[in-house]
C-alpha atoms as one frame of an Amber mdcrd trajectory, in Angstrom:
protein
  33.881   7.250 -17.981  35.804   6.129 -20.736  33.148   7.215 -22.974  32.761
  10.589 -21.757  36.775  10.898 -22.299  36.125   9.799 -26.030  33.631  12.273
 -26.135  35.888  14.895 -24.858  38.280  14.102 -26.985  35.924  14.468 -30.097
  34.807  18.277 -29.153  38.315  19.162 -28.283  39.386  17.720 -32.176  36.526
  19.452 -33.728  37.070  22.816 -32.195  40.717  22.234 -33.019  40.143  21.637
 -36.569  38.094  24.479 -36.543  39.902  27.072 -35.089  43.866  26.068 -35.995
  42.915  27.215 -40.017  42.738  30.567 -38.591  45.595  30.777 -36.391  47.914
  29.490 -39.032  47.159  31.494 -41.338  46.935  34.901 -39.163  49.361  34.002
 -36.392  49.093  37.407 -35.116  45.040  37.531 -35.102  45.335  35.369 -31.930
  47.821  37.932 -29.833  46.124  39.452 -26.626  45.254  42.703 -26.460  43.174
  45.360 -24.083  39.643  44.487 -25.563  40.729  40.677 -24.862  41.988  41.022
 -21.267  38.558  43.264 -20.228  36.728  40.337 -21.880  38.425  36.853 -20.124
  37.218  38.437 -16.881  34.002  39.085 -17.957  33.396  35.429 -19.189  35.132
  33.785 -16.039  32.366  36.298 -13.910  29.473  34.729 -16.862  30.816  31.580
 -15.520  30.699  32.129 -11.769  26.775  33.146 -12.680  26.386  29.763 -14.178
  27.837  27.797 -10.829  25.762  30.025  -8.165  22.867  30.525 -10.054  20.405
  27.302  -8.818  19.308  25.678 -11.487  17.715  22.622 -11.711  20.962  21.761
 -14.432  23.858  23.594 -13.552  25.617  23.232 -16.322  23.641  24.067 -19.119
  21.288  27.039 -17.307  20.218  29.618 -18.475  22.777  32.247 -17.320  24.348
  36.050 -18.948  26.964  33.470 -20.275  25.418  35.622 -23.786  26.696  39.163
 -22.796  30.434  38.285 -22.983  29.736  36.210 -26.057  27.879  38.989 -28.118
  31.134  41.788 -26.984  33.848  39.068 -27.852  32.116  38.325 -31.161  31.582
  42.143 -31.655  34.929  42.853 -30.731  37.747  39.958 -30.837  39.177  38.915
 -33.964  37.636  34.846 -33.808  40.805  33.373 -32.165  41.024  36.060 -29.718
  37.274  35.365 -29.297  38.291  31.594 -28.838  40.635  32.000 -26.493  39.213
  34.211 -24.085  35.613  32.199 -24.141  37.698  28.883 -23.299  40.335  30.564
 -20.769  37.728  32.904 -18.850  34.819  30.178 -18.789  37.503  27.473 -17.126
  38.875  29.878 -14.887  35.334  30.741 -13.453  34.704  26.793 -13.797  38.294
  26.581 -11.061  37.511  28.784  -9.093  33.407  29.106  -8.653  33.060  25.008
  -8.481  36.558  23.488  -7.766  36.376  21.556 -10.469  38.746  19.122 -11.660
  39.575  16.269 -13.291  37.204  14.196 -16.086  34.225  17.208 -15.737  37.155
  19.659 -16.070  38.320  18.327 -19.060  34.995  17.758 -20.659  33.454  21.537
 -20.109  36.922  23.161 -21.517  36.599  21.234 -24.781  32.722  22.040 -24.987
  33.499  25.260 -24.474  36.284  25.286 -27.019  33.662  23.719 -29.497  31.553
  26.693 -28.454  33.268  28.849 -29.279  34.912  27.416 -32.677  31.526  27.033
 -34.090  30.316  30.476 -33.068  32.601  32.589 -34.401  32.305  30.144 -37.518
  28.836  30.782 -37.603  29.196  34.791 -36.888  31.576  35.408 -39.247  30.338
  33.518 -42.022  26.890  35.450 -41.946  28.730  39.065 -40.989  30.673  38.849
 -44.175  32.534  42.063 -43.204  29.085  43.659 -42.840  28.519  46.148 -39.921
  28.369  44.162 -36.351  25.824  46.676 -35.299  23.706  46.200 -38.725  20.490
  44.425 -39.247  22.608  41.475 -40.594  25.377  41.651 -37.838  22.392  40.897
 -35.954  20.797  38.510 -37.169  24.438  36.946 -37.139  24.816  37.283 -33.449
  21.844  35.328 -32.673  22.492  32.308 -34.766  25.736  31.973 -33.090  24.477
  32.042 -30.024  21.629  29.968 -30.532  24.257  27.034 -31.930  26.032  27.467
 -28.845  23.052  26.784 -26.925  22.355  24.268 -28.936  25.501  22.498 -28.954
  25.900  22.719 -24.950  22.498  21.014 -24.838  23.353  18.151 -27.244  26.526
  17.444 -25.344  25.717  17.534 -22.190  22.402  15.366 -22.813  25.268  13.050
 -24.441  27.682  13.003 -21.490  24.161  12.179 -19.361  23.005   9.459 -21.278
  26.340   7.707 -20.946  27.071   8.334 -17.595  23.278   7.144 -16.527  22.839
   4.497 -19.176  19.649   6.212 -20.811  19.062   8.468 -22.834  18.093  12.113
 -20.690  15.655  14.072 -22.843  14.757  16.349 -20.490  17.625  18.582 -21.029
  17.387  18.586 -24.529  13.714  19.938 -24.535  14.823  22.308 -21.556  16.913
  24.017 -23.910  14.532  24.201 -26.505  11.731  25.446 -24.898  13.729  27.759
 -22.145  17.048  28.060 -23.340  16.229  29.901 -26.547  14.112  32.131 -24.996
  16.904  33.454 -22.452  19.551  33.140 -24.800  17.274  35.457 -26.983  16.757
  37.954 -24.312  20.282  38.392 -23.241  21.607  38.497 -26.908  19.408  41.958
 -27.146  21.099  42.791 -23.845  24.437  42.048 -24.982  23.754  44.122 -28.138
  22.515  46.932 -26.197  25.797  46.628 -24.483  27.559  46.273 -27.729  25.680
  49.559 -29.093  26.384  51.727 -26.083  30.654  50.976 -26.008  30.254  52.123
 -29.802  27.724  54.958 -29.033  28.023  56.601 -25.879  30.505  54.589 -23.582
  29.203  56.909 -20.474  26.047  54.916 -20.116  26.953  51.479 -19.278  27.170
  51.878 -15.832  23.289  52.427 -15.931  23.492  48.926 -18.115  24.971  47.181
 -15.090  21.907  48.189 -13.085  19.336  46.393 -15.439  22.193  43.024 -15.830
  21.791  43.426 -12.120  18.246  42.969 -11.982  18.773  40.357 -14.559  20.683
  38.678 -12.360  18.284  38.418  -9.261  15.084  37.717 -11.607  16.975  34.647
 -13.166  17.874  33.633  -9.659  14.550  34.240  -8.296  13.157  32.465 -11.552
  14.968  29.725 -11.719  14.677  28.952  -7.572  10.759  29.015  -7.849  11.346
  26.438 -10.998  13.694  24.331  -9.101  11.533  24.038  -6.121   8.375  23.505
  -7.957  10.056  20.406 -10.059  11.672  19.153  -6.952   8.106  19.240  -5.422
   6.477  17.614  -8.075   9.121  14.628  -7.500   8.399  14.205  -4.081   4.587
  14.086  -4.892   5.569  11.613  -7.517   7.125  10.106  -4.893   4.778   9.604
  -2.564   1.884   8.628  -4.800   4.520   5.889  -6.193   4.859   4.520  -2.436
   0.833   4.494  -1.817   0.256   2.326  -4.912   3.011  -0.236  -4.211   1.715
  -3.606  -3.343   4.616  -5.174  -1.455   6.960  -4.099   1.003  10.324  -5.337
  -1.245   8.332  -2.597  -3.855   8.438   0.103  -1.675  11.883  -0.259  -1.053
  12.814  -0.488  -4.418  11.054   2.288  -5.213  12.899   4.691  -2.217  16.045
   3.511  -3.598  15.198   4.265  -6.929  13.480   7.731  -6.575  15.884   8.906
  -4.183  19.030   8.531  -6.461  16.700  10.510  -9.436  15.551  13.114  -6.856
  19.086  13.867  -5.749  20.758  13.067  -9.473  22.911  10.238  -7.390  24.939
   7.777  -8.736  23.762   5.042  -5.777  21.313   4.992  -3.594  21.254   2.635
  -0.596  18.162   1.739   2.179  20.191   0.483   5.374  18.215  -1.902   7.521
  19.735  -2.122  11.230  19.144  -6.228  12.227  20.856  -5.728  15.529  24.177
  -3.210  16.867  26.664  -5.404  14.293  24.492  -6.479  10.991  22.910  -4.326
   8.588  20.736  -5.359   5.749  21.482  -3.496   2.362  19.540  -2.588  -0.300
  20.405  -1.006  -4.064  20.071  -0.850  -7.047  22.368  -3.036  -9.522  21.715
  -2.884 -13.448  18.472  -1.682 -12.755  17.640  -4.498 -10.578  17.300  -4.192
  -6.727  19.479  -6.458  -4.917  19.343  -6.786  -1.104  22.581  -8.334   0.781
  23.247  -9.096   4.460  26.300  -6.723   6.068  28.492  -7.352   9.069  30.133
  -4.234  10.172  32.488  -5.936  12.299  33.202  -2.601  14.162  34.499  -0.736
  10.633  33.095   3.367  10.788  31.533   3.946   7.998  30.564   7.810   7.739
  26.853   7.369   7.431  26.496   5.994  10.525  26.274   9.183  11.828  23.035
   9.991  10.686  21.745   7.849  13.258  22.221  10.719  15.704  18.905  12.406
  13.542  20.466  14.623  11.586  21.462  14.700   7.902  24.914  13.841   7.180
  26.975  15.505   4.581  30.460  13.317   3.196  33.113  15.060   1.317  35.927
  13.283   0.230  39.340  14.713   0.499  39.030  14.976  -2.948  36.980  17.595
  -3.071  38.187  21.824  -2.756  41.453  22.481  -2.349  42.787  18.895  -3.096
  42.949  17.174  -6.687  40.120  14.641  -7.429  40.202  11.118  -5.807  40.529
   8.827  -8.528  38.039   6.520 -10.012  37.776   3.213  -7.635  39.507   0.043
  -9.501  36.113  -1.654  -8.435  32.308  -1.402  -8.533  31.962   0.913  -5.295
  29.868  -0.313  -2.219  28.022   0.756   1.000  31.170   0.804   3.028  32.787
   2.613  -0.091  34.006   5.835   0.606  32.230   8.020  -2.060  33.112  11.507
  -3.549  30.379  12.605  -1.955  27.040  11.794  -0.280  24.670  12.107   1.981
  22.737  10.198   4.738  19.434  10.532   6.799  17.603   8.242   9.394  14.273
   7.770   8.351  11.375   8.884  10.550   8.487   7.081  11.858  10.435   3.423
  10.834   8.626   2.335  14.247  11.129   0.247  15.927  13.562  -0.726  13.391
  16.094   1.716  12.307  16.421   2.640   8.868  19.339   4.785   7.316  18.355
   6.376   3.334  22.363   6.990   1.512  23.164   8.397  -1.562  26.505   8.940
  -3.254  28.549  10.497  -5.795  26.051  12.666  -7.958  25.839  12.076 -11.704
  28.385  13.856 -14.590  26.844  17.162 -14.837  25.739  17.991 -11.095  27.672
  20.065  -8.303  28.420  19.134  -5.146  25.279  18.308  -2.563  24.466  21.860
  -1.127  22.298  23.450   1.646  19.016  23.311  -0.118  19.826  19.886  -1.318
  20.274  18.610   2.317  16.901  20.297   2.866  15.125  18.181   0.200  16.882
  15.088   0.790  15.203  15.331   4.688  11.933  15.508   3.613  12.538  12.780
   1.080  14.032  10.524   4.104  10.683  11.737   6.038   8.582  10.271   3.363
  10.460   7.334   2.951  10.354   6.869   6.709   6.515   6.416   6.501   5.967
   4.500   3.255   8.876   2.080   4.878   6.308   1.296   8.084   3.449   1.316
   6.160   4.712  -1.583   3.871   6.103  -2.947   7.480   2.186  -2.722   8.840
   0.890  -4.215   5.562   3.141  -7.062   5.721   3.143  -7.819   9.175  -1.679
  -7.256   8.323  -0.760  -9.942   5.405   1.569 -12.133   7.619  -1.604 -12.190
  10.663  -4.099 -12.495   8.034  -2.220 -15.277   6.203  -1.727 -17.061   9.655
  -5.726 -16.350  10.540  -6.766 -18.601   7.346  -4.531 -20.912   8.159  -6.296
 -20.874  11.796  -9.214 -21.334   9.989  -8.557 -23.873   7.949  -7.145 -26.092
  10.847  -9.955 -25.067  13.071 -12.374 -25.985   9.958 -10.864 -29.419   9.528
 -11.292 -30.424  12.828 -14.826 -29.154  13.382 -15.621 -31.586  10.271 -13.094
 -33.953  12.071 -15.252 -33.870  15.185 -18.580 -33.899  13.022 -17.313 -37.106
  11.551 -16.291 -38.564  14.744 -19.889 -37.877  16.082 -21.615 -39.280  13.517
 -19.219 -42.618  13.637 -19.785 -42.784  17.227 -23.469 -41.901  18.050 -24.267
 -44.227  15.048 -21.882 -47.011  17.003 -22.883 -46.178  20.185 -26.618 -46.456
  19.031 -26.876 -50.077  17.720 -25.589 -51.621  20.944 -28.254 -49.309  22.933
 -31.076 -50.603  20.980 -30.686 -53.748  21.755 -29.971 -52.755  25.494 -33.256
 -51.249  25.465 -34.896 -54.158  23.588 -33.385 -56.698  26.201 -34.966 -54.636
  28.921 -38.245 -54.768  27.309 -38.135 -58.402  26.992 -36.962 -58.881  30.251
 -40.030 -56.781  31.204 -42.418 -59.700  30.475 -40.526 -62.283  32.760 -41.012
 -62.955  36.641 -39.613 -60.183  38.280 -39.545 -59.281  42.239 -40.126 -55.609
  43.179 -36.199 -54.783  43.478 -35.848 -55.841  40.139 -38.840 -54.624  39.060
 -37.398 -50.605  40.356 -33.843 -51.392  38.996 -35.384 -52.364  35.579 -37.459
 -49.147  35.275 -34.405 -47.210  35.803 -32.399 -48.962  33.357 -35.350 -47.977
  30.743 -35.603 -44.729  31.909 -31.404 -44.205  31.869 -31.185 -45.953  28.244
 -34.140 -43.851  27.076 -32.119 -40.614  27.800 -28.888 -42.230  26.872 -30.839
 -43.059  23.285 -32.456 -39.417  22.890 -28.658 -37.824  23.537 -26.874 -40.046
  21.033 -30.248 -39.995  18.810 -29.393 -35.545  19.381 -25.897 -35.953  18.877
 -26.437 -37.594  15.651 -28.584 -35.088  14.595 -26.222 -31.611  15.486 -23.641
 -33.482  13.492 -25.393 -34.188  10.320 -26.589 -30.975  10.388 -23.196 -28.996
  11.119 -21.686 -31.154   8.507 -23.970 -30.568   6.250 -25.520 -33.738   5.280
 -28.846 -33.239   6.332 -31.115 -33.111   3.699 -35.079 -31.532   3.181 -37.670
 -33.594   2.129 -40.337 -31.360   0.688 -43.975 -32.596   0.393 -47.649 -31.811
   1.071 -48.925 -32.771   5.001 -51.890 -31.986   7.133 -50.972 -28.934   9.353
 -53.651 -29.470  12.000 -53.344 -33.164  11.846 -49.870 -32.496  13.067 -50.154
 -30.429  15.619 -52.607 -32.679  16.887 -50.488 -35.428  16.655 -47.711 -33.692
  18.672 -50.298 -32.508  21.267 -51.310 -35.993  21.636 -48.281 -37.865  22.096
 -47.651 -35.023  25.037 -50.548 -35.650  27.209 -49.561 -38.358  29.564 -46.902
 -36.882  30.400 -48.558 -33.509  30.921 -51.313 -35.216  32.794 -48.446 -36.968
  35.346 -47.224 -33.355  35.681 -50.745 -31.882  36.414 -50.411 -29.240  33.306
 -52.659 -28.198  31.224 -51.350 -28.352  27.135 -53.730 -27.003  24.835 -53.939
 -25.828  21.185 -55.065 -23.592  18.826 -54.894 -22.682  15.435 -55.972 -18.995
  13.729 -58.304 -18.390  10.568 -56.712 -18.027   7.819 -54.057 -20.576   8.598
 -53.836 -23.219   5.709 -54.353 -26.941   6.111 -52.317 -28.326   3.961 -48.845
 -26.967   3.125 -45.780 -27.928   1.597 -42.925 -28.783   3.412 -40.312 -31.148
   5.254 -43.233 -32.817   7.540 -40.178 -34.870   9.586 -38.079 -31.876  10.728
 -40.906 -29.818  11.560 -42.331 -32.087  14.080 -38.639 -32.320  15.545 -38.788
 -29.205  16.127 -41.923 -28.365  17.573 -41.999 -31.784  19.766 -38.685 -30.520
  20.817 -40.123 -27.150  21.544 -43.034 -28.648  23.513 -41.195 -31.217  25.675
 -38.920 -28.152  26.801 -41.526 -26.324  27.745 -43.158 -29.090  29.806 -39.781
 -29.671  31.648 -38.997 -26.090  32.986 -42.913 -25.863  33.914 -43.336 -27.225
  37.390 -47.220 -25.585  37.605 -49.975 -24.070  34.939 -49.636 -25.282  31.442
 -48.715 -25.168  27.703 -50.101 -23.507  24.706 -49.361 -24.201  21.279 -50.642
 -21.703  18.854 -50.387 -21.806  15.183 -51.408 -18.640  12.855 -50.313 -17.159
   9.267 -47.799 -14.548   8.816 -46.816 -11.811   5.857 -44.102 -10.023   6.050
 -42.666  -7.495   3.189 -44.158 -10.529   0.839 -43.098 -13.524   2.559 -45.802
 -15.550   3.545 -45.179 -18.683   6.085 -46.727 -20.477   9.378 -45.824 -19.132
  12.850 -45.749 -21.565  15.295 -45.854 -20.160  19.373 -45.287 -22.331  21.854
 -45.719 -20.136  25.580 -45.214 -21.751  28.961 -45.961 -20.768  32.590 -42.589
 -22.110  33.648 -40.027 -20.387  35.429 -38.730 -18.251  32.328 -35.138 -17.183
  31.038 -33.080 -14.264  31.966 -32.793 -11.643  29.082 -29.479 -11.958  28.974
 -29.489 -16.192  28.800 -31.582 -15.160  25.898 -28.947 -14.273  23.155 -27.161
 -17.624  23.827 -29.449 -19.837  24.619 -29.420 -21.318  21.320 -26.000 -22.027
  20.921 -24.679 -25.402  21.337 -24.074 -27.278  24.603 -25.331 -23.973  26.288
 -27.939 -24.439  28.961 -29.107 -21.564  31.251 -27.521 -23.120  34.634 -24.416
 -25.180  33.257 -23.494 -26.020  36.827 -22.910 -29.843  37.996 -25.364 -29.246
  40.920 -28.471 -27.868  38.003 -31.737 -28.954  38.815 -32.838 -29.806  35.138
 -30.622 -32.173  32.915 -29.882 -32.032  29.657 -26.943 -31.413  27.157 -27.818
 -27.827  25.679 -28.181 -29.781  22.387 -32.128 -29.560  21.607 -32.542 -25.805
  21.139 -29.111 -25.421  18.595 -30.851 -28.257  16.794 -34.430 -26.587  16.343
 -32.676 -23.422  15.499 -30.338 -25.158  12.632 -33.228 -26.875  10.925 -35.224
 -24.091  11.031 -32.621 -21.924   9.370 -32.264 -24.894   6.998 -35.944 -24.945
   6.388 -35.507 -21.031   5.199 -37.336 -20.170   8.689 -36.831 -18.378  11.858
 -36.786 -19.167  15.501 -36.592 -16.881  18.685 -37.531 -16.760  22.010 -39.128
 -14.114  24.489 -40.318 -13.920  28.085 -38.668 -12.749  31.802 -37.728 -15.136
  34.552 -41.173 -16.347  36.643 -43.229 -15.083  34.098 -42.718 -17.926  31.132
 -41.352 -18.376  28.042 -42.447 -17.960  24.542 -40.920 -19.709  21.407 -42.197
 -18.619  18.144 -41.392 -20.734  15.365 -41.978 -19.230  11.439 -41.290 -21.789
   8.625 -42.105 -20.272   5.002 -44.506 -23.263   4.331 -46.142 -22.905   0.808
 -49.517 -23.352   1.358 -52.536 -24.199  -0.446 -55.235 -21.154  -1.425 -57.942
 -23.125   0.314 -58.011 -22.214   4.291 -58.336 -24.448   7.521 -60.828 -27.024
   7.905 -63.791 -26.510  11.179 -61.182 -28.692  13.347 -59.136 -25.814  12.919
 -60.995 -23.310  14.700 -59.628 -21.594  17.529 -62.128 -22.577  19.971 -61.248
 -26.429  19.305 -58.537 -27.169  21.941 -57.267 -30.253  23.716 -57.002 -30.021
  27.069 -55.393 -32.157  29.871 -55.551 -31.486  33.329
């Protein structure tokens, strides 16, 4: 502020040294007269035009402000001119707007510095010429195209200082608009000029076309207002999609908001609970956020909580004399100038409240259509506020997911690890349990023994193929199992598998048989190991859950889309699994009937196995079948294979049979 009054100062000095010359040396030049008291009317109505008219800058608009300037140059001796610019221009300023005070001051001396330079300008070009001559003019319109371009430069001055930046906007305004106007009502003012000299009985048809003047400039200037306001809410709202972080969002409400509405503060009121607030602004162009109690104070913006806008006017404002400049940086419980407040919509369950105060040097007071605006800018803030909350709280969940997943992650490897420790520990002992029994097998035993020995074999032999599974699941889920690729007999393994089968398909009375396809290669590449897990795995499951017929094992070539591989089927007669057991029957620990009171035992570990190393081995494994009708496993491993096809024992007709 103390720069603007500088500022003020200077204008007022310059138009002083300007204009004093004259009056000195004709002291009567300056004395009122009829032509000057028609004419201080006429620029305090020029003025009242400038105030009402709603332009995007107020102060510097484009405006008839020309017409009394042209007829006052034409007319007035320059300090007549002087004097009736400065005196009718304030008057319209007191009266129209209220005004007082520091923006008082500073629009009298600008127009005082208006007008000095002007009728410098005029008068220097005239030369005594005739005002209504080609060169009276030409001097018309450089005079008022300085003043134009001196209210520009000083009020883009006054804005720069009082918003710490330097405002080009207005500056180019008046450039690219402001000449333009001040060009067409120059010719209108001349016009007017021409008729008082010519025919005096026409210019009440001149008031009809300043009329429509009038409402096109109005009409004008309200479509450009709305349209810029417009594009700043669209700027606006694309700024708020692209923010990354709910503290950016905010800033950027608080920020746009005090441009949009040409505020000096802007403030985003978070309500924590009925007594604490949480406050957000702007401070040196850095947001700063601060924790409020209320403590039961009023403030008047809490009234916007009721859902409408809320308009503050200090008692400052018309009819009273300006409230003084605060002693100290102003605040959210401040009591402003002037401001304006509005709850923001769709802030979910926390209650927002969008403030802004005092509006920058050159602006009016908040109006009608400004209340309008600044309630669909608190709508769009209200919805870019809870969509940064739903981000954040997204980023918060997802933030607390990995974390989920890291712990769960650490103590699946924790529990693979303890498996591995154990079943390895466990095993050792076990062995030699089983070896004891053995040896004990060869002794002198009675036939109580002799029964209470076979079930100690039989219990450590199931005890020694679940730690021998256990060890397995966990090597593979920790992922230290490792492939052993090389070349091995196909047939010779399936035989092999078939074979070591057979008692125990004989004690059962089943029949297992197999076959093998043309076309199916002998030898192939592969790990020989896990694929015999696997398929012994799939064959002693299918001789448990069949109580009558038999077991086929059946091993043919594939191609699909390219790949070529070995299918391995292994179908059963046995009492079959429910389609929907199906999709989960290969999970771990998962067993068709997990009851305590199941007729077949087991831990649900074998099929998860086969289905891990087959997706190690790059292969495939499902199963198909209904209950009481059988089951069918089919088993395809991408075994590289040699050109040369199956040897005779491969021939489909060769099975092994046991009965």
């Amino acid at each position: 502020m103390k720069l603007i009054w500088l500022l003020t100062v200077a204008m007022a000095g310059v138009a002083a040294l300007i204009a004093l010359p004259g009056v000195l040396a004709e002291p009567g030049a300056a004395v009122p007269d009829l032509t000057w008291l028609a004419l201080v009317p006429l620029f305090a109505l020029a003025e009242v035009v400038v105030v009402h008219l709603p332009t995007q800058r107020n102060a510097h608009g484009h405006t008839l402000r020309e017409i009394p300037a042209v007829l006052g140059l034409t007319f007035l001796m320059p300090q007549q001119y002087v004097t009736a610019y400065v005196l009718g221009a304030v008057v319209g300023l007191v009266v129209a707007a209220r005004m007082r005070g520091a923006k008082l001051a500073f629009n009298t001396a600008l127009f005082a510095l208006e007008a000095a330079l002007g009728a410098l300008a005029y008068h220097a070009i005239l030369q005594g010429a005739d005002p209504l001559s080609l060169t009276g003019w030409m001097a018309v319109l450089v005079a008022v195209l300085l003043t134009d371009l001196i209210s520009a430069a000083a009020v883009t001055t006054a804005i720069s200082l009082t918003e710490r930046a330097f405002d080009g906007e207005v500056l180019h305004e008046a450039l690219r608009w402001g000449s333009a106007a001040a060009f067409i009502n120059t010719c209108v003012a001349l016009l007017v000029a021409t008729l008082v000299l010519v025919q005096p009985s026409a210019l009440p048809l001149l008031g009809v076309v300043v009329v429509l003047l009038v409402i096109g400039y109005r009409h004008y200037i309200s479509l450009f207002r709305g349209h810029a306001r417009t594009q700043l809410l669209y700027r606006f709202v694309d700024r708020t999609s692209s923010a990354g972080s709910p503290e950016e969002i905010v800033e950027i409400v608080v920020r746009e908001a005090a441009a949009l509405m040409h505020a000096e503060r802007a403030y985003l009121v978070e309500f924590l609970d009925d007594h604490r607030v949480r406050c957000s602004s702007l401070v040196h162009d850095t947001l700063r956020t601060e924790s409020l109690d209320l403590g039961g104070q009023s403030a008047w913006w809490l009234r916007s909580l009721d859902g409408d806008v809320v308009r503050h006017e200090s008692p400052g404002r018309p009819g009273h004399r300006e409230a003084p400049a605060p002693a100290q940086e102003p605040t959210l419980m401040s009591v402003p100038r002037e401001g304006l407040a509005a709850s923001l919509r769709g802030g979910g369950s926390t209650r927002y409240v969008l403030v802004v105060c005092d509006r920058t040097f050159e602006k009016e007071s908040f109006g009608s259509e400004d209340v309008q605006v600044f309630e669909a800018l608190a709508a769009h803030a209200g919805v870019a506020v809870e969509r940064a909350r739903s981000v954040g709280d997204l980023e918060a969940l997802a933030e607390q997911l990995e974390s989920a997943r890291d712990a769960a992650l650490a103590a699946s490897n924790a529990k693979s690890m303890f498996l591995a420790n154990m079943s390895h520990e466990i095993r050792t002992p076990l062995t030699t349990v089983l070896a004891a029994s053995e040896l004990l097998e060869d002794t002198e035993l009675d036939e109580l023994q002799g029964k209470l020995l076979e079930r100690l074999q039989l219990s450590g032999g199931l005890l020694l193929s679940l730690v021998e599974s256990l060890l397995d699941f966990s090597r593979i889920e920790s992922g230290h199992t490792t492939l052993h690729e090389a070349e091995f007999d196909l047939p010779a393994m399936v035989r092999d598998i078939v074979d070591a089968s057979l008692p125990r398909a004989r004690r059962q009375g089943l029949v297992l048989e197999w076959a093998m396809e043309p076309g199916t290669p002998r030898l192939v590449t592969g790990d020989r190991t896990r694929v015999v897990q696997v398929l012994n795995n799939l064959v002693d499951n299918a001789l448990k859950f069949t109580p009558h017929g038999g077991v086929r094992v059946d091993v043919r070539p594939y191609c699909d889309d390219g790949d070529r591989g070995v299918q391995l089927v292994v179908a059963d007669t046995g009492i079959g699994i429910d389609q929907d057991d199906q999709a989960t029957i290969f999970e771990a620990f998962r067993q068709v009937d997990g009851s305590s009171t199941r007729q077949y035992a087991g831990t649900g570990l074998g099929l998860a196995i086969c289905k891990q190393l087959a997706e190690l081995m790059g292969g495939t494994i499902s199963v198909s079948g209904a209950p009481g009708e059988g089951s069918t496993f089919t088993l395809r491993l991408p075994l590289t294979a040699d050109p040369a096809p199956a040897a005779a024992d491969s021939d489909p007709s060769r099975q092994v049979a046991a009965h």
